[in-house]
PDB file of C-alpha atoms in Angstrom:
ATOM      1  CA  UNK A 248      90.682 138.358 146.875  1.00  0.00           C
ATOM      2  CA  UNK A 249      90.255 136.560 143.864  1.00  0.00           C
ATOM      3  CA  UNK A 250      86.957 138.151 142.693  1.00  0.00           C
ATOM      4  CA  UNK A 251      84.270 140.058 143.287  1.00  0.00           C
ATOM      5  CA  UNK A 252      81.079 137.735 145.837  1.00  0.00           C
ATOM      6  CA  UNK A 253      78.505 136.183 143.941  1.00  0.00           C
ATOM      7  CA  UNK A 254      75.324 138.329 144.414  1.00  0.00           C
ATOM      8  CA  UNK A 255      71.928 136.749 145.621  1.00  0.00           C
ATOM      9  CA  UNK A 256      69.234 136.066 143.314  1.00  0.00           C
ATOM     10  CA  UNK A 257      65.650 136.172 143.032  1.00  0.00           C
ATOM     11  CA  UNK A 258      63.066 138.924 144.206  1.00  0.00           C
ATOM     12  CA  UNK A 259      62.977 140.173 147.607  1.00  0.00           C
ATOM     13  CA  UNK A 260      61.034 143.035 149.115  1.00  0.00           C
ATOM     14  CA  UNK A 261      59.223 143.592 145.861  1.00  0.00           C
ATOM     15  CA  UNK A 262      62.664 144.355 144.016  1.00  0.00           C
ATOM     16  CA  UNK A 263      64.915 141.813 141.583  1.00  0.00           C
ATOM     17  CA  UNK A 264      68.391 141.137 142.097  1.00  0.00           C
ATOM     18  CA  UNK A 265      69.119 143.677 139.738  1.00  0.00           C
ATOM     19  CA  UNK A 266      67.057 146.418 141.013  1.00  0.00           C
ATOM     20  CA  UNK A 267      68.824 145.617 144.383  1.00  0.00           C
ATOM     21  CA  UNK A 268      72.190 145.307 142.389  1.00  0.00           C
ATOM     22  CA  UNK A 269      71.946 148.518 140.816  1.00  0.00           C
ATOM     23  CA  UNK A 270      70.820 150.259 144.059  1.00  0.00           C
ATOM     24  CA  UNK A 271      73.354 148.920 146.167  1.00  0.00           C
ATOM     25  CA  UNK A 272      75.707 150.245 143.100  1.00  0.00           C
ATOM     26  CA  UNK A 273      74.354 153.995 143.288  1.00  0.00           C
ATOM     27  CA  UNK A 274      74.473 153.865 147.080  1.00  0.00           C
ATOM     28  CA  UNK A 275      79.164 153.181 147.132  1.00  0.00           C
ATOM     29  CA  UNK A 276      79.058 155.815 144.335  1.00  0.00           C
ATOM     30  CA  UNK A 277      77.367 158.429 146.101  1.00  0.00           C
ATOM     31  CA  UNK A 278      79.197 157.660 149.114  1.00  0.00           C
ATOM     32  CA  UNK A 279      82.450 157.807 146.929  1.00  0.00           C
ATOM     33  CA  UNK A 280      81.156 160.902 145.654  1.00  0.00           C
ATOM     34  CA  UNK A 281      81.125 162.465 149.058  1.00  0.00           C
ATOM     35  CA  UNK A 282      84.185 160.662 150.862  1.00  0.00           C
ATOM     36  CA  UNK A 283      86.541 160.813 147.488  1.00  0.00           C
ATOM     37  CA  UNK A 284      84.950 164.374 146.118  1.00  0.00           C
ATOM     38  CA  UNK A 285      85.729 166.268 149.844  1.00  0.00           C
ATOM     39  CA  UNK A 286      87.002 164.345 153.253  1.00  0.00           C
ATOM     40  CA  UNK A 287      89.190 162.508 153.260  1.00  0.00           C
ATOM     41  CA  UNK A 288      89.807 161.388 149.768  1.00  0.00           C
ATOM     42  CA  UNK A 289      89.794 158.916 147.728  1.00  0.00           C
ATOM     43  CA  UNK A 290      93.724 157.708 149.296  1.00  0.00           C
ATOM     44  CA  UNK A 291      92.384 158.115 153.135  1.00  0.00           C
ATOM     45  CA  UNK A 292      89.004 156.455 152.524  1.00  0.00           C
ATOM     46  CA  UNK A 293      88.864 152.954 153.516  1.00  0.00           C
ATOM     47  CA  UNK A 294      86.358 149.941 152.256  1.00  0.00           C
ATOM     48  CA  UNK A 295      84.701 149.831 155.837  1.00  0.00           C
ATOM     49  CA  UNK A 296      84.711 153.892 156.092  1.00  0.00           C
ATOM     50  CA  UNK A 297      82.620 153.720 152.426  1.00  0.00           C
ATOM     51  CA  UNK A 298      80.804 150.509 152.845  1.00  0.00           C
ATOM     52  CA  UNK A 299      78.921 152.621 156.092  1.00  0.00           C
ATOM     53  CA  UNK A 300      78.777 155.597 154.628  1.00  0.00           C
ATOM     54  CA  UNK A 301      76.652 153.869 151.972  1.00  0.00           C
ATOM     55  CA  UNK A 302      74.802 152.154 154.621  1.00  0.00           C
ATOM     56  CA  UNK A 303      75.963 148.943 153.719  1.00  0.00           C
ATOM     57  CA  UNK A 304      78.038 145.742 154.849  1.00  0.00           C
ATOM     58  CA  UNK A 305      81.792 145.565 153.381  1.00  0.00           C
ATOM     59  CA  UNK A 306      80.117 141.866 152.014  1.00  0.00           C
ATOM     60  CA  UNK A 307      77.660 143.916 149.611  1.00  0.00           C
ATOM     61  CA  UNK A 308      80.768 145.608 148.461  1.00  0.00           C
ATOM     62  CA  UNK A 309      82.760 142.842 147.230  1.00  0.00           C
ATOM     63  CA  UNK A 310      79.594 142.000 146.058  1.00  0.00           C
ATOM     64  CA  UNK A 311      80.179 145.023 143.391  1.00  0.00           C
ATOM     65  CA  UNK A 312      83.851 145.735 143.880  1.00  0.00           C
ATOM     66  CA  UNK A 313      87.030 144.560 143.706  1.00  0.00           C
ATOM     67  CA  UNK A 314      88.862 147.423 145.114  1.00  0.00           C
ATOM     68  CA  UNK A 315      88.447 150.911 145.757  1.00  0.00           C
ATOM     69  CA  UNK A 316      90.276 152.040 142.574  1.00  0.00           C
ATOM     70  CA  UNK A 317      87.396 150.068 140.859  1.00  0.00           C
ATOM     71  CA  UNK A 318      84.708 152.278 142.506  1.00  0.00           C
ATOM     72  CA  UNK A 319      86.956 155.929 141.857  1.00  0.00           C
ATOM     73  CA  UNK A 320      87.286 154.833 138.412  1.00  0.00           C
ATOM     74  CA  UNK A 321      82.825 154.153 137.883  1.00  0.00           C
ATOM     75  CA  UNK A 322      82.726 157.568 139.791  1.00  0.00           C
ATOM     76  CA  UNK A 323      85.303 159.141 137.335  1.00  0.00           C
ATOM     77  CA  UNK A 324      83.221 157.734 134.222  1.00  0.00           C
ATOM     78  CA  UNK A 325      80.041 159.114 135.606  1.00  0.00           C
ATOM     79  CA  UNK A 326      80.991 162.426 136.546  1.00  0.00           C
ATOM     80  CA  UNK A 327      82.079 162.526 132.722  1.00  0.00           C
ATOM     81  CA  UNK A 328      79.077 161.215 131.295  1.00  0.00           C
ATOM     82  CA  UNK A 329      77.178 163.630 133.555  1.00  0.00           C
ATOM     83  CA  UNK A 330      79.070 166.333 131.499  1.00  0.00           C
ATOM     84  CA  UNK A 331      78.661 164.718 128.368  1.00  0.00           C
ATOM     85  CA  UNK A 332      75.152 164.528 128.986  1.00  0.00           C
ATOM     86  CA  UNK A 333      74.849 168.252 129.398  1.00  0.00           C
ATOM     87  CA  UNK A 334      76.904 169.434 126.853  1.00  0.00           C
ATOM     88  CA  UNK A 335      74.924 166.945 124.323  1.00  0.00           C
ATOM     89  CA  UNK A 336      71.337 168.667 125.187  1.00  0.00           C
ATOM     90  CA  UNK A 337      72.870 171.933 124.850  1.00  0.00           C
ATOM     91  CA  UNK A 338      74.588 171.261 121.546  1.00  0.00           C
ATOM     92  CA  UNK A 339      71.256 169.627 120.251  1.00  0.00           C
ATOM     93  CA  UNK A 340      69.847 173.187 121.313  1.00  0.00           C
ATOM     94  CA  UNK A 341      72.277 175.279 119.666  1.00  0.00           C
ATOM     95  CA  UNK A 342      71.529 173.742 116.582  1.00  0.00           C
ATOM     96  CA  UNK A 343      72.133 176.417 113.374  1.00  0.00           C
ATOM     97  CA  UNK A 344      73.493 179.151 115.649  1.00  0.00           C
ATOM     98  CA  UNK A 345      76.735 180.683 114.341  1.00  0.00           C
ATOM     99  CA  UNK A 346      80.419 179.013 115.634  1.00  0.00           C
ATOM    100  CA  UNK A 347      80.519 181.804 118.411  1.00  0.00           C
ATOM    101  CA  UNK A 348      77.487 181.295 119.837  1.00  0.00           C
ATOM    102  CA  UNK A 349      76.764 177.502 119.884  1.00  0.00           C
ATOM    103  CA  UNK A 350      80.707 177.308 121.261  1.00  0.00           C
ATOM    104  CA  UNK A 351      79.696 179.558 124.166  1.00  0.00           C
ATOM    105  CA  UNK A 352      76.049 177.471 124.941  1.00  0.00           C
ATOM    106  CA  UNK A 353      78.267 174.293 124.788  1.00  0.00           C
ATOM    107  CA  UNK A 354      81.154 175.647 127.152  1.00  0.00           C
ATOM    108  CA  UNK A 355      78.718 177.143 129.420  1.00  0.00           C
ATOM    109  CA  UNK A 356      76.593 173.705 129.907  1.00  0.00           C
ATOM    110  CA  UNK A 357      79.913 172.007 130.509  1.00  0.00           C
ATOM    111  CA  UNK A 358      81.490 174.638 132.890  1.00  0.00           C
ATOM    112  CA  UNK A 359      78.114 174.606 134.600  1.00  0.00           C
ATOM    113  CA  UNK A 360      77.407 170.612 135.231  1.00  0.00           C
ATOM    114  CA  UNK A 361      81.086 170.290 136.295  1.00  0.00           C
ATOM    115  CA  UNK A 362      81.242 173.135 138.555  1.00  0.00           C
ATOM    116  CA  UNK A 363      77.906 172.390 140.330  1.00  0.00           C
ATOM    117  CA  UNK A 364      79.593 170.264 143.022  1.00  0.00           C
ATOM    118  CA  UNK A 365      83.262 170.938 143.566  1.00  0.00           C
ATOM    119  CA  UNK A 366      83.275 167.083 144.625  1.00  0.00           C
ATOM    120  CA  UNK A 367      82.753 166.544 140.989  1.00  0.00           C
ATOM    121  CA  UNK A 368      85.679 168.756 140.064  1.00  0.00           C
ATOM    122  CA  UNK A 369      87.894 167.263 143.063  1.00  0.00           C
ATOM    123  CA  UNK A 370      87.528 163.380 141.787  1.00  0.00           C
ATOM    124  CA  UNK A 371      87.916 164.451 137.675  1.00  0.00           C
ATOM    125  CA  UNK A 372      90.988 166.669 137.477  1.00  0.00           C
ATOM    126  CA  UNK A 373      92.491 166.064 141.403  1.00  0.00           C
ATOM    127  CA  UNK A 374      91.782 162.542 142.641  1.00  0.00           C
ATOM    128  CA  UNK A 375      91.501 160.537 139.414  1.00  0.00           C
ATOM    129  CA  UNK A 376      95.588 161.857 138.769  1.00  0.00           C
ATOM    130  CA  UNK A 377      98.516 159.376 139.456  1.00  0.00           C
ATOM    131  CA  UNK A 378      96.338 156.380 140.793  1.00  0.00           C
ATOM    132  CA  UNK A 379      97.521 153.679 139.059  1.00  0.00           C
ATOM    133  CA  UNK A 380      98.829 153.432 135.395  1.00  0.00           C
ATOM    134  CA  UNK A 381      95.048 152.387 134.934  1.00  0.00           C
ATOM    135  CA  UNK A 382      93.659 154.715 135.483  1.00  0.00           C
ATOM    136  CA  UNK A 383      95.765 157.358 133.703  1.00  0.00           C
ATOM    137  CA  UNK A 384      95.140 154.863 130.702  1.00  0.00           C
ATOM    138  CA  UNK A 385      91.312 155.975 131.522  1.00  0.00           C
ATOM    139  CA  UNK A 386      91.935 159.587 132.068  1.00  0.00           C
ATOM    140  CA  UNK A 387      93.416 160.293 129.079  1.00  0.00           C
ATOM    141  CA  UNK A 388      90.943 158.133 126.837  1.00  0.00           C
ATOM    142  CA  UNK A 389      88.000 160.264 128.343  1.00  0.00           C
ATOM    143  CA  UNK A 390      90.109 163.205 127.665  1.00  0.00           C
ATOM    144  CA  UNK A 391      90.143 161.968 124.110  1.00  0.00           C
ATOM    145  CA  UNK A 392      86.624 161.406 124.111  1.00  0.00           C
ATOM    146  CA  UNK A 393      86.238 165.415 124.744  1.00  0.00           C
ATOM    147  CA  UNK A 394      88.476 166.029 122.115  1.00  0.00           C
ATOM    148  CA  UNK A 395      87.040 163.737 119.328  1.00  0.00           C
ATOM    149  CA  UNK A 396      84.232 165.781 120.313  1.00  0.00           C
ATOM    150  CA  UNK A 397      85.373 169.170 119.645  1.00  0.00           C
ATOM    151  CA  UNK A 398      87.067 168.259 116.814  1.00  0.00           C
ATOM    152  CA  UNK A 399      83.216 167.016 115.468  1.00  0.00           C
ATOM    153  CA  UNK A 400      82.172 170.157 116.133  1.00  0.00           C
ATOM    154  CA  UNK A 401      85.376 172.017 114.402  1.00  0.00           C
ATOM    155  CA  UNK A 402      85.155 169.349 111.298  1.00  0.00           C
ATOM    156  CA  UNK A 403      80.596 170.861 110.777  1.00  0.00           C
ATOM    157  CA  UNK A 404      81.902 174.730 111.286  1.00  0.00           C
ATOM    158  CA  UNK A 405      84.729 174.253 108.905  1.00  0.00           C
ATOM    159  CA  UNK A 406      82.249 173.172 106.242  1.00  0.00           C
ATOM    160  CA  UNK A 407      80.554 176.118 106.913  1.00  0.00           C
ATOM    161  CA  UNK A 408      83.249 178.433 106.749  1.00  0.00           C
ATOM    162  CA  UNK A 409      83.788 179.348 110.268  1.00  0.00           C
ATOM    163  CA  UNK A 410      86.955 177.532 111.319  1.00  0.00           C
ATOM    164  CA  UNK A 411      90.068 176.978 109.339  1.00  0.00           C
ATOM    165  CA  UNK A 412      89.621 173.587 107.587  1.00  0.00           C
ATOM    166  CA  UNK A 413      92.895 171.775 109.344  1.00  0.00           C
ATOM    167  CA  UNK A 414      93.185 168.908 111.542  1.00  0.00           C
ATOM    168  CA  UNK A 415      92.613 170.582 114.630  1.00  0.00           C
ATOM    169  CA  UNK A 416      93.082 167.834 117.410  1.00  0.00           C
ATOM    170  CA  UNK A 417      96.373 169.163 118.929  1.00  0.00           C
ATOM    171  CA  UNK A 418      94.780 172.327 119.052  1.00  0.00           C
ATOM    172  CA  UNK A 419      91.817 170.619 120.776  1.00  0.00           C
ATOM    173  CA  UNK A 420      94.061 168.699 123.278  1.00  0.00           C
ATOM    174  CA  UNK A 421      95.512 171.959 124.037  1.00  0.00           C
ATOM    175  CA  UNK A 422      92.149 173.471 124.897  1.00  0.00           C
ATOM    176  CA  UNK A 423      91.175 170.682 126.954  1.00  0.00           C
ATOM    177  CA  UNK A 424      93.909 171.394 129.328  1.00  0.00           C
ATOM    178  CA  UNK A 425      93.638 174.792 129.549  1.00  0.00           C
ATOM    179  CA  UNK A 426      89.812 174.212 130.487  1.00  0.00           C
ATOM    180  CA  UNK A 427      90.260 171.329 133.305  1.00  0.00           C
ATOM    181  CA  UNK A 428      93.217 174.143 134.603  1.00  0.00           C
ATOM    182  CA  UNK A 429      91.216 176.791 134.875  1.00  0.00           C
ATOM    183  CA  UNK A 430      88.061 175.282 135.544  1.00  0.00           C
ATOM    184  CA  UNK A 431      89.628 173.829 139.152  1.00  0.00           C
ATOM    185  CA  UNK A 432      91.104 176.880 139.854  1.00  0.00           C
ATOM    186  CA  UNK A 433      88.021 178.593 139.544  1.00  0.00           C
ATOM    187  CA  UNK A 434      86.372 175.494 141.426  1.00  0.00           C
ATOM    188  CA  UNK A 435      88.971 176.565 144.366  1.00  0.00           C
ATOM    189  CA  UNK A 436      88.893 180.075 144.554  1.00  0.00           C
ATOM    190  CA  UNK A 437      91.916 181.184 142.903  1.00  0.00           C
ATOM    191  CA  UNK A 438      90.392 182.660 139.785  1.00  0.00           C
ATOM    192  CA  UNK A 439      89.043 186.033 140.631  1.00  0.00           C
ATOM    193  CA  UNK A 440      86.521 186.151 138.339  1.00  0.00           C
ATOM    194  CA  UNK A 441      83.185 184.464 137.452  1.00  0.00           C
ATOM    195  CA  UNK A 442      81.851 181.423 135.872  1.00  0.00           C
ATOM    196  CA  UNK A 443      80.395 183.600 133.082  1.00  0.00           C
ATOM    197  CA  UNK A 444      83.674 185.375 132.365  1.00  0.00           C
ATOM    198  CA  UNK A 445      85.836 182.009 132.406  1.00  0.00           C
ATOM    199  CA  UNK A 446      83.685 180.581 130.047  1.00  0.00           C
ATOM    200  CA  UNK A 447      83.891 183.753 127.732  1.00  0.00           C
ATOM    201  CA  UNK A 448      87.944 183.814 128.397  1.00  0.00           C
ATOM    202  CA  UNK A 449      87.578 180.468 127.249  1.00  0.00           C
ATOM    203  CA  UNK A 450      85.365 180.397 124.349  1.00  0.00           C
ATOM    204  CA  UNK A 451      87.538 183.253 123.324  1.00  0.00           C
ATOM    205  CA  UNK A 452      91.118 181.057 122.842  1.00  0.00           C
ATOM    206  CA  UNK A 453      88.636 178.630 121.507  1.00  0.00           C
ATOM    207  CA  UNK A 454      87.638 180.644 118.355  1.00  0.00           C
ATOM    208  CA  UNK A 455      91.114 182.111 118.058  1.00  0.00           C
ATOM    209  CA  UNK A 456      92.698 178.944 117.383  1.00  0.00           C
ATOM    210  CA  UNK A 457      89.542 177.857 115.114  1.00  0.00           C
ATOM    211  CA  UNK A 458      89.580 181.211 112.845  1.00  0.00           C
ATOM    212  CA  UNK A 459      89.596 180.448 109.099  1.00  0.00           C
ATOM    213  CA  UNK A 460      92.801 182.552 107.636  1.00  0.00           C
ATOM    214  CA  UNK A 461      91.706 185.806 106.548  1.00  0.00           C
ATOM    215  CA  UNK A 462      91.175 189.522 107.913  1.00  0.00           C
ATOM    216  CA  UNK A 463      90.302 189.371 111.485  1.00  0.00           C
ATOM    217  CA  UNK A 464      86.935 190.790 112.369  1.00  0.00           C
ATOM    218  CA  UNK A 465      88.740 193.983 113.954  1.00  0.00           C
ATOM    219  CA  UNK A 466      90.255 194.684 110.585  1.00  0.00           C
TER     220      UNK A 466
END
């Protein structure tokens, strides 16, 4: 198929072609959510298996689509920006508390959004993975986005004296895996512990890595 159908235009049933646009949109992205984030997956799922689960005609989704890979990779973006979301209120809340504590509000916002609906955690660290060299082009720039994002954080609790004043982004890259790791395990059962604990565990490497040289508190 060449491109995506030319939508209709004009108001109909009190709604513009937008409004209609956009809802047909959020319809194939919750469907996605459900048929990608559970059964069968985003690789079993077919255009006419999401097009009804949306409650919609295969037409409508040309309409917004190209492919399928086209709606996993919205989804992807929008589970993130869910997340970012989160995090971003809760770092705006933090405000002025010491490294320790505004890194555990932070984590705990993130861990919490994320792990909410283990759909979300199947299509971001499980479905999104060996796609299409595409999409691992997008995976990895929203992993950077995460990072550039610690690393903000780092760069203001430096200045205060809190963290080592270094370039931390390997360190931060680092992190990030450990957290999608354990964050799916613990999304599939095979952490035995809770969400509060992980996100201690993980605020806990955090600040290691982040300590300013110097005697450690214990000493």
């Amino acid at each position: 198929m060449a491109g995506r159908l030319r939508a209709p235009t004009g108001r109909y049933g009190g709604k513009s072609a937008a409004q209609r646009q956009a809802e047909r949109r959020r319809r194939f992205l919750d469907a996605a959510l459900q048929l990608f984030g559970d059964s069968p997956g985003y690789r079993a799922t077919t255009v006419a298996a999401l097009s009804e689960a949306a409650g919609l005609s295969t037409r409508q989704f040309y309409e917004e689509f190209r492919t399928l890979e086209d709606v996993l990779a919205a989804l992807h973006l929008q589970v993130n920006a869910w997340a970012e979301e989160a995090v971003r209120a809760a770092a705006e809340g933090a405000r002025g508390l010491p490294l320790a504590d505004r890194a555990a509000v932070i984590f705990r916002a993130y861990a919490a959004n994320v792990t909410a609906d283990p759909r979300r955690v199947r299509i971001t660290f499980v479905e999104i993975v060996g796609v299409s060299a595409r999409l691992e082009e997008q995976r990895l720039a929203r992993r950077a986005r995460w990072v550039d994002l610690i690393c903000a954080e780092v760069r203001s609790a430096a200045v205060r004296g809190e963290a080592a004043a270094r370039d931390h982004r390997l360190a931060a890259t680092a992190f990030i895996g450990g957290v999608n790791g354990l964050l799916h395990d613990y999304s599939a059962g095979w952490v035995d512990a809770t969400l509060d604990e992980v996100v201690d565990e993980l605020v806990h490497q955090l600040l290691a890595v982040l300590r300013p040289p110097g005697p450690s508190p214990e000493d």
